[in-house]
Coordinates of C-alpha atoms and ligand atoms in Angstrom, one line a residue:
X1 CA -6.4 -24.0 6.8
X2 CA -7.9 -20.9 8.6
X3 CA -5.3 -18.3 9.3
X4 CA -5.7 -15.0 11.7
X5 CA -3.8 -12.2 10.1
X6 CA -2.5 -9.4 12.1
X7 CA -1.4 -6.1 10.7
X8 CA 0.3 -3.3 12.8
X9 CA 3.1 -2.1 10.9
X10 CA 2.0 1.7 11.0
X11 CA -1.3 3.7 12.1
X12 CA -3.8 1.0 11.5
X13 CA -4.7 -2.0 13.6
X14 CA -6.0 -4.8 10.9
X15 CA -7.3 -8.2 11.7
X16 CA -8.5 -10.9 9.5
X17 CA -9.4 -14.4 9.3
X18 CA -8.8 -16.0 6.0
X19 CA -10.1 -19.7 5.2
X20 CA -8.7 -21.9 2.1
X21 CA -11.9 -23.1 1.4
X22 CA -14.4 -20.5 2.3
X23 CA -12.1 -17.3 1.3
X24 CA -12.2 -14.3 3.7
X25 CA -14.5 -14.9 6.8
X26 CA -14.2 -11.9 8.9
X27 CA -11.9 -8.6 8.7
X28 CA -11.8 -5.4 10.8
X29 CA -9.6 -2.3 11.0
X30 CA -9.1 0.2 13.7
X31 CA -7.6 3.4 12.2
X32 CA -5.4 5.8 14.3
X33 CA -6.0 9.0 12.2
X34 CA -7.9 10.8 14.9
X35 CA -4.8 9.9 17.3
X36 CA -2.1 11.3 15.0
X37 CA -4.2 14.2 13.2
X38 CA -3.4 16.9 15.7
X39 CA 0.5 16.2 15.1
X40 CA 0.2 16.3 11.2
X41 CA 1.9 12.8 10.8
X42 CA 2.0 9.4 12.6
X43 CA 3.7 9.5 15.9
X44 CA 5.4 6.2 16.1
X45 CA 5.3 5.8 19.9
X46 CA 1.5 6.7 20.1
X47 CA 1.1 4.3 17.3
X48 CA 2.8 1.7 19.4
X49 CA 0.9 2.0 22.4
X50 CA -2.5 2.3 20.5
X51 CA -2.1 -1.1 18.6
X52 CA -1.3 -2.6 22.3
X53 CA -4.8 -1.4 23.3
X54 CA -6.6 -2.3 20.0
X55 CA -5.3 -5.6 19.0
X56 CA -6.6 -8.3 21.3
X57 CA -10.2 -6.7 21.4
X58 CA -10.1 -6.4 17.7
X59 CA -9.1 -10.3 17.3
X60 CA -12.0 -11.2 19.7
X61 CA -14.3 -9.3 17.5
X62 CA -13.2 -10.7 14.3
X63 CA -13.4 -14.2 15.8
X64 CA -17.2 -13.4 17.0
X65 CA -18.0 -12.0 13.6
X66 CA -16.8 -15.4 12.1
X67 CA -18.7 -17.4 14.5
X68 CA -15.3 -19.0 15.3
X69 CA -13.7 -19.9 18.7
X70 CA -10.0 -19.7 19.1
X71 CA -9.5 -23.2 18.7
X72 CA -10.7 -23.2 14.9
X73 CA -7.7 -21.2 14.0
X74 CA -4.7 -23.3 12.3
X75 CA -2.2 -20.5 12.0
X76 CA -1.4 -17.3 12.8
X77 CA 0.1 -14.5 10.4
X78 CA 1.5 -11.1 11.7
X79 CA 3.3 -8.4 9.7
X80 CA 7.0 -8.6 10.4
X81 CA 8.1 -5.8 8.3
X82 CA 9.0 -3.5 6.8
X83 CA 7.5 -0.6 9.0
X84 CA 7.7 1.4 12.4
X85 CA 9.6 -1.0 14.8
X86 CA 7.7 -0.4 17.8
X87 CA 4.6 -1.0 16.1
X88 CA 5.6 -4.1 14.3
X89 CA 6.8 -5.4 17.6
X90 CA 3.3 -5.2 19.1
X91 CA 1.5 -7.4 16.0
X92 CA 4.6 -10.0 16.1
X93 CA 4.8 -10.2 19.9
X94 CA 1.0 -10.9 20.2
X95 CA 1.0 -12.9 17.0
X96 CA 3.7 -15.1 18.1
X97 CA 2.2 -15.7 21.6
X98 CA -1.3 -16.6 20.5
X99 CA 0.2 -19.0 18.1
X100 CA 2.3 -20.6 20.9
X101 CA -0.7 -20.5 23.3
X102 CA -3.1 -22.3 20.6
X103 CA -0.2 -24.6 19.5
X104 CA -0.3 -23.6 15.9
X105 CA 2.4 -22.4 13.4
X106 CA 3.0 -18.7 13.1
X107 CA 4.3 -16.8 9.9
X108 CA 5.8 -13.2 10.0
X109 CA 4.6 -11.6 6.5
X110 CA 6.4 -9.0 4.7
X111 CA 4.1 -6.0 4.5
X112 CA 4.7 -5.5 0.8
X113 CA 3.9 -9.0 -0.3
X114 CA 0.7 -8.5 1.5
X115 CA -0.1 -5.4 -0.8
X116 CA 1.0 -7.5 -3.7
X117 CA -1.1 -10.3 -3.4
X118 CA -4.3 -8.2 -2.2
X119 CA -5.8 -8.2 -5.8
X120 CA -5.6 -12.0 -5.7
X121 CA -8.7 -11.8 -3.3
X122 CA -10.9 -10.3 -6.2
X123 CA -12.7 -12.1 -8.9
X124 CA -11.5 -12.4 -11.5
X125 CA -7.9 -12.8 -9.7
X126 CA -4.9 -12.1 -11.9
X127 CA -3.1 -15.3 -13.0
X128 CA 0.9 -15.5 -12.9
X129 CA 2.9 -14.0 -14.1
X130 CA 2.4 -10.4 -14.0
X131 CA 4.0 -7.1 -13.2
X132 CA 3.0 -5.4 -10.0
X133 CA 3.2 -1.7 -9.2
X134 CA 3.4 -1.2 -5.6
X135 CA 2.6 2.4 -4.6
X136 CA 2.2 3.2 -1.0
X137 CA 3.4 5.6 1.6
X138 CA 6.8 4.1 2.0
X139 CA 7.5 2.4 -1.3
X140 CA 7.0 2.7 -5.2
X141 CA 8.1 -0.2 -7.1
X142 CA 8.0 -2.0 -10.1
X143 CA 8.3 -5.8 -9.8
X144 CA 8.3 -8.7 -12.2
X145 CA 6.4 -11.4 -10.5
X146 CA 6.6 -14.8 -11.8
X147 CA 5.0 -16.6 -8.9
X148 CA 4.4 -16.1 -5.2
X149 CA 8.0 -15.4 -3.6
X150 CA 9.5 -15.0 -7.2
X151 CA 9.8 -11.1 -7.3
X152 CA 12.3 -9.1 -9.5
X153 CA 12.8 -5.7 -8.6
X154 CA 12.5 -3.4 -12.0
X155 CA 12.6 0.0 -10.6
X156 CA 11.8 2.3 -7.6
X157 CA 11.7 5.4 -6.1
X158 CA 15.2 7.0 -5.6
X159 CA 13.8 9.3 -3.3
X160 CA 10.1 10.1 -1.6
X161 CA 7.4 7.0 -2.5
X162 CA 4.5 8.1 -4.3
X163 CA 2.2 8.3 -1.2
X164 CA 4.7 10.2 0.6
X165 CA 4.9 12.6 -2.2
X166 CA 1.1 13.0 -2.0
X167 CA 1.2 13.7 1.8
X168 CA 4.0 16.2 1.9
X169 CA 2.3 18.2 -1.1
X170 CA -0.8 18.1 1.0
X171 CA 0.8 19.5 3.7
X172 CA 2.4 22.2 1.8
X173 CA -1.4 23.1 0.4
X174 CA -2.5 23.0 4.0
X175 CA -4.4 20.0 3.9
X176 CA -4.9 17.8 7.1
X177 CA -3.5 14.5 7.8
X178 CA -3.6 11.9 6.1
X179 CA -2.9 13.9 3.1
X180 CA -3.3 11.8 0.1
X181 CA -6.9 11.1 -0.2
X182 CA -7.4 15.1 0.8
X183 CA -5.3 16.1 -1.9
X184 CA -7.2 14.0 -4.5
X185 CA -10.5 15.3 -3.3
X186 CA -9.0 19.0 -3.7
X187 CA -7.5 17.9 -7.3
X188 CA -11.3 17.2 -8.3
X189 CA -12.0 21.0 -8.2
X190 CA -8.7 22.0 -9.9
X191 CA -8.4 23.2 -13.6
X192 CA -6.1 20.6 -15.4
X193 CA -4.8 23.5 -17.9
X194 CA -3.7 26.1 -15.4
X195 CA -0.1 24.4 -14.2
X196 CA 2.0 21.8 -15.8
X197 CA 4.3 20.0 -13.6
X198 CA 7.1 17.8 -15.0
X199 CA 7.1 14.2 -15.4
X200 CA 10.3 13.2 -13.5
X201 CA 12.6 10.7 -15.0
X202 CA 10.5 9.8 -18.0
X203 CA 12.9 11.4 -20.4
X204 CA 15.4 8.8 -19.8
X205 CA 15.5 5.2 -20.3
X206 CA 14.8 3.0 -17.0
X207 CA 12.1 2.2 -14.4
X208 CA 13.1 4.2 -11.5
X209 CA 10.9 6.9 -10.0
X210 CA 11.7 10.4 -8.4
X211 CA 8.9 12.2 -6.7
X212 CA 10.5 14.6 -4.4
X213 CA 10.9 17.3 -6.9
X214 CA 7.1 17.3 -7.5
X215 CA 6.7 18.8 -3.8
X216 CA 9.2 21.6 -4.2
X217 CA 7.7 22.5 -7.6
X218 CA 4.3 22.7 -5.6
X219 CA 5.9 24.7 -3.1
X220 CA 7.7 27.1 -5.5
X221 CA 4.3 27.5 -7.8
X222 CA 2.2 28.2 -4.5
X223 CA 4.6 30.8 -3.3
X224 CA 4.9 32.5 -6.7
X225 CA 1.0 32.3 -7.3
X226 CA -0.4 33.1 -4.0
X227 CA 0.4 36.9 -3.5
X228 CA -1.5 37.9 -6.9
X229 CA -4.1 35.2 -6.6
X230 CA -7.7 36.7 -6.9
X231 CA -9.1 33.2 -5.6
X232 CA -6.3 31.3 -3.3
X233 CA -8.6 28.5 -2.8
X234 CA -9.1 27.8 -6.4
X235 CA -5.1 28.3 -7.0
X236 CA -4.7 25.6 -4.3
X237 CA -6.9 23.1 -6.0
X238 CA -5.3 23.8 -9.5
X239 CA -1.8 22.9 -7.9
X240 CA -3.4 19.6 -6.5
X241 CA -4.7 18.9 -9.8
X242 CA -1.3 19.6 -11.7
X243 CA 0.5 17.3 -8.9
X244 CA -1.8 14.8 -9.3
X245 CA -1.8 14.7 -13.0
X246 CA 1.9 14.7 -12.9
X247 CA 2.3 11.5 -10.5
X248 CA -0.3 9.6 -12.5
X249 CA 1.3 10.4 -16.0
X250 CA 4.5 9.3 -14.6
X251 CA 3.3 6.1 -13.1
X252 CA 1.4 5.3 -16.3
X253 CA 4.4 5.9 -18.6
X254 CA 6.6 3.9 -16.6
X255 CA 4.0 1.0 -15.9
X256 CA 3.6 0.7 -19.9
X257 CA 7.4 0.7 -20.1
X258 CA 7.7 -2.1 -17.7
X259 CA 5.1 -4.3 -19.5
X260 CA 6.9 -3.5 -22.9
X261 CA 10.2 -4.6 -21.5
X262 CA 9.0 -7.7 -19.7
X263 CA 6.6 -8.5 -22.3
X264 CA 3.7 -9.1 -20.1
X265 CA 0.1 -8.4 -20.5
X266 CA -1.2 -8.2 -16.7
X267 CA -0.5 -5.3 -14.3
X268 CA -1.6 -5.4 -10.7
X269 CA -1.6 -2.1 -8.7
X270 CA -1.6 -2.2 -5.0
X271 CA -0.8 -0.1 -1.7
X272 CA -2.6 3.0 -0.8
X273 CA -2.2 5.2 -3.8
X274 CA -4.1 2.5 -5.8
X275 CA -6.9 3.7 -4.1
X276 CA -6.6 7.1 -6.4
X277 CA -9.6 7.2 -8.9
X278 CA -7.5 9.3 -11.2
X279 CA -5.1 6.8 -11.4
X280 CA -7.3 3.6 -11.7
X281 CA -9.3 5.3 -14.5
X282 CA -6.3 6.6 -16.6
X283 CA -4.2 3.8 -15.9
X284 CA -6.8 1.1 -16.9
X285 CA -7.7 3.1 -20.1
X286 CA -4.1 3.5 -21.3
X287 CA -3.2 -0.4 -20.8
X288 CA -6.5 -1.3 -22.4
X289 CA -5.1 0.5 -25.4
X290 CA -2.0 -1.7 -25.1
X291 CA -4.2 -4.5 -24.7
X292 CA -2.9 -5.4 -21.3
X293 CA -5.2 -5.8 -18.3
X294 CA -5.3 -4.1 -14.9
X295 CA -6.2 -5.7 -11.5
X296 CA -6.6 -3.7 -8.3
X297 CA -7.7 -4.6 -4.7
X298 CA -11.2 -3.5 -3.7
X299 CA -10.8 0.2 -2.3
X300 CA -10.8 -0.9 1.4
X301 CA -7.8 -3.3 0.8
X302 CA -5.6 -0.7 -1.1
X303 CA -4.7 0.8 2.1
X304 CA -3.3 -1.2 5.1
X305 CA -5.5 -4.1 6.4
X306 CA -5.6 -7.6 8.0
X307 CA -7.1 -9.4 5.2
X308 CA -3.8 -9.1 2.8
X309 CA -1.7 -10.4 5.8
X310 CA -3.9 -13.2 6.5
X311 CA -4.1 -14.1 2.9
X312 CA -0.3 -14.0 2.4
X313 CA 0.2 -15.8 5.6
X314 CA -2.1 -18.6 4.4
X315 CA -0.2 -19.0 1.1
X316 CA 3.3 -19.4 2.8
X317 CA 1.9 -21.7 5.8
X318 CA 0.2 -23.7 3.4
X319 CA 3.7 -24.2 1.6
X320 CA 5.0 -25.2 5.0
X321 CA 6.7 -22.2 5.9
X322 CA 6.5 -20.9 9.6
X323 CA 8.6 -18.9 12.2
X324 CA 10.6 -20.1 15.0
X325 CA 9.6 -19.2 18.7
X326 CA 12.1 -16.2 18.5
X327 CA 10.6 -13.7 16.1
X328 CA 12.4 -11.0 14.5
X329 CA 10.5 -7.8 13.2
X330 CA 12.5 -5.9 10.6
X331 CA 12.1 -2.1 10.0
X332 CA 13.7 -2.6 6.5
X333 CA 13.1 -5.6 4.4
X334 CA 13.7 -6.3 0.6
X335 CA 11.0 -8.0 -1.0
X336 CA 13.7 -10.1 -3.2
X337 CA 15.1 -11.5 0.4
X338 CA 11.9 -13.6 0.5
X339 CA 12.1 -17.3 -0.1
X340 CA 9.8 -18.6 -3.1
X341 CA 7.1 -20.9 -2.1
Ligands
KG4_274 O1 -0.4 1.2 1.7 P1 -0.7 2.2 2.9 O2 -1.8 2.2 3.5 O3 0.4 2.3 4.1 C1 1.9 2.2 3.6 O4 2.1 1.0 3.7 O5 2.5 3.1 3.3 O6 -0.5 3.5 1.8 C2 -0.7 4.9 2.8 C3 -0.2 6.2 1.6 C4 -0.5 7.4 2.2 O7 0.6 8.1 1.7 C5 -1.8 7.9 1.6 O8 -1.6 9.4 1.6 C6 -1.9 7.4 0.3 O9 -1.5 6.0 0.4 N1 -3.3 7.4 -0.4 C7 -3.4 8.2 -1.3 C8 -4.9 7.7 -1.3 N2 -5.5 6.7 -0.5 C9 -4.2 6.7 0.2 N3 -3.1 8.9 -2.1 C10 -3.6 9.3 -3.1 N4 -4.9 9.3 -3.5 C11 -5.7 8.4 -2.6 N5 -6.8 8.4 -2.8
ZN275 ZN1 0.9 -0.6 3.4

């Protein structure tokens, strides 16, 4: 079965074709970063309009790259949520209509299930069961994964998601949108010994996270240090490093705890923040010491992409699941509401 995947939940249009026998045949991404950059963040209405412009041309391009006619597509998967409702509506309306026109089944994919399954596109792919750490712009969750669709939430952020904390702290430091990767770059120049930020909620039991206090800590440190700083650029870099170290340490502490509590030996990490090099290196080393193995998507599939949607949709369509003609995008949607395969 060959599935066309359409991702339009936020500020990237991602298209891909996944084939059950041959794997990923083609994928392409159009990023709206330049469109939103002047506003310092994603403007939902502009995002929706741009998805309308880009989705169909990108589908044509990906079909061409795969050397396929539309008649070779056996199913269409589109992101049905969670995300920006207008942006979701574009992908859902186009995806559902194409499937109707081509007379093939359609499936609305949960965006976070897409992220969660992305490491399975790599070799070696992790075997089930495993613990998943999902760290994106909208979510920070630890999930006990027994199989596709069998998800038990172990813990999540009670306020900002890890990616959101990166983006807000980047803004405080005067970095351009999108802030996460920019902050990570600046942190490379920082002195790890100058400031120490707290590791929130690690001093009590449980697997929940809280990241919103870290951006306030960054703001207070900046306001306290800048007036007397001999080298303001270095001070900013030192704060970026202290912030990144605090997020990474916190995630490592909770991941170790989650593996201990579930008795699992495999951790997968996915979502935009899983592209963070310091997180990947330090988490892999820490878990290796515990004799656990860590799995990540390739860097380009950490952030939003069409491949993960085509892949997740393929699994669900193969299991016989599909959408009726009336589709329902959902801005909010819990992973635990998904049916098992
Ligand atoms: O998964 P994603 O592309 O979109 C959502 O589903 O939210 O994640 C985007 C988030 C943003 O907050 C971005 O700043 C963050 O991932 N991000 C990073 C890095 N690359 C992306 N954060 C830290 N370090 C990075 N290298
Ligand atoms: Zn995402």
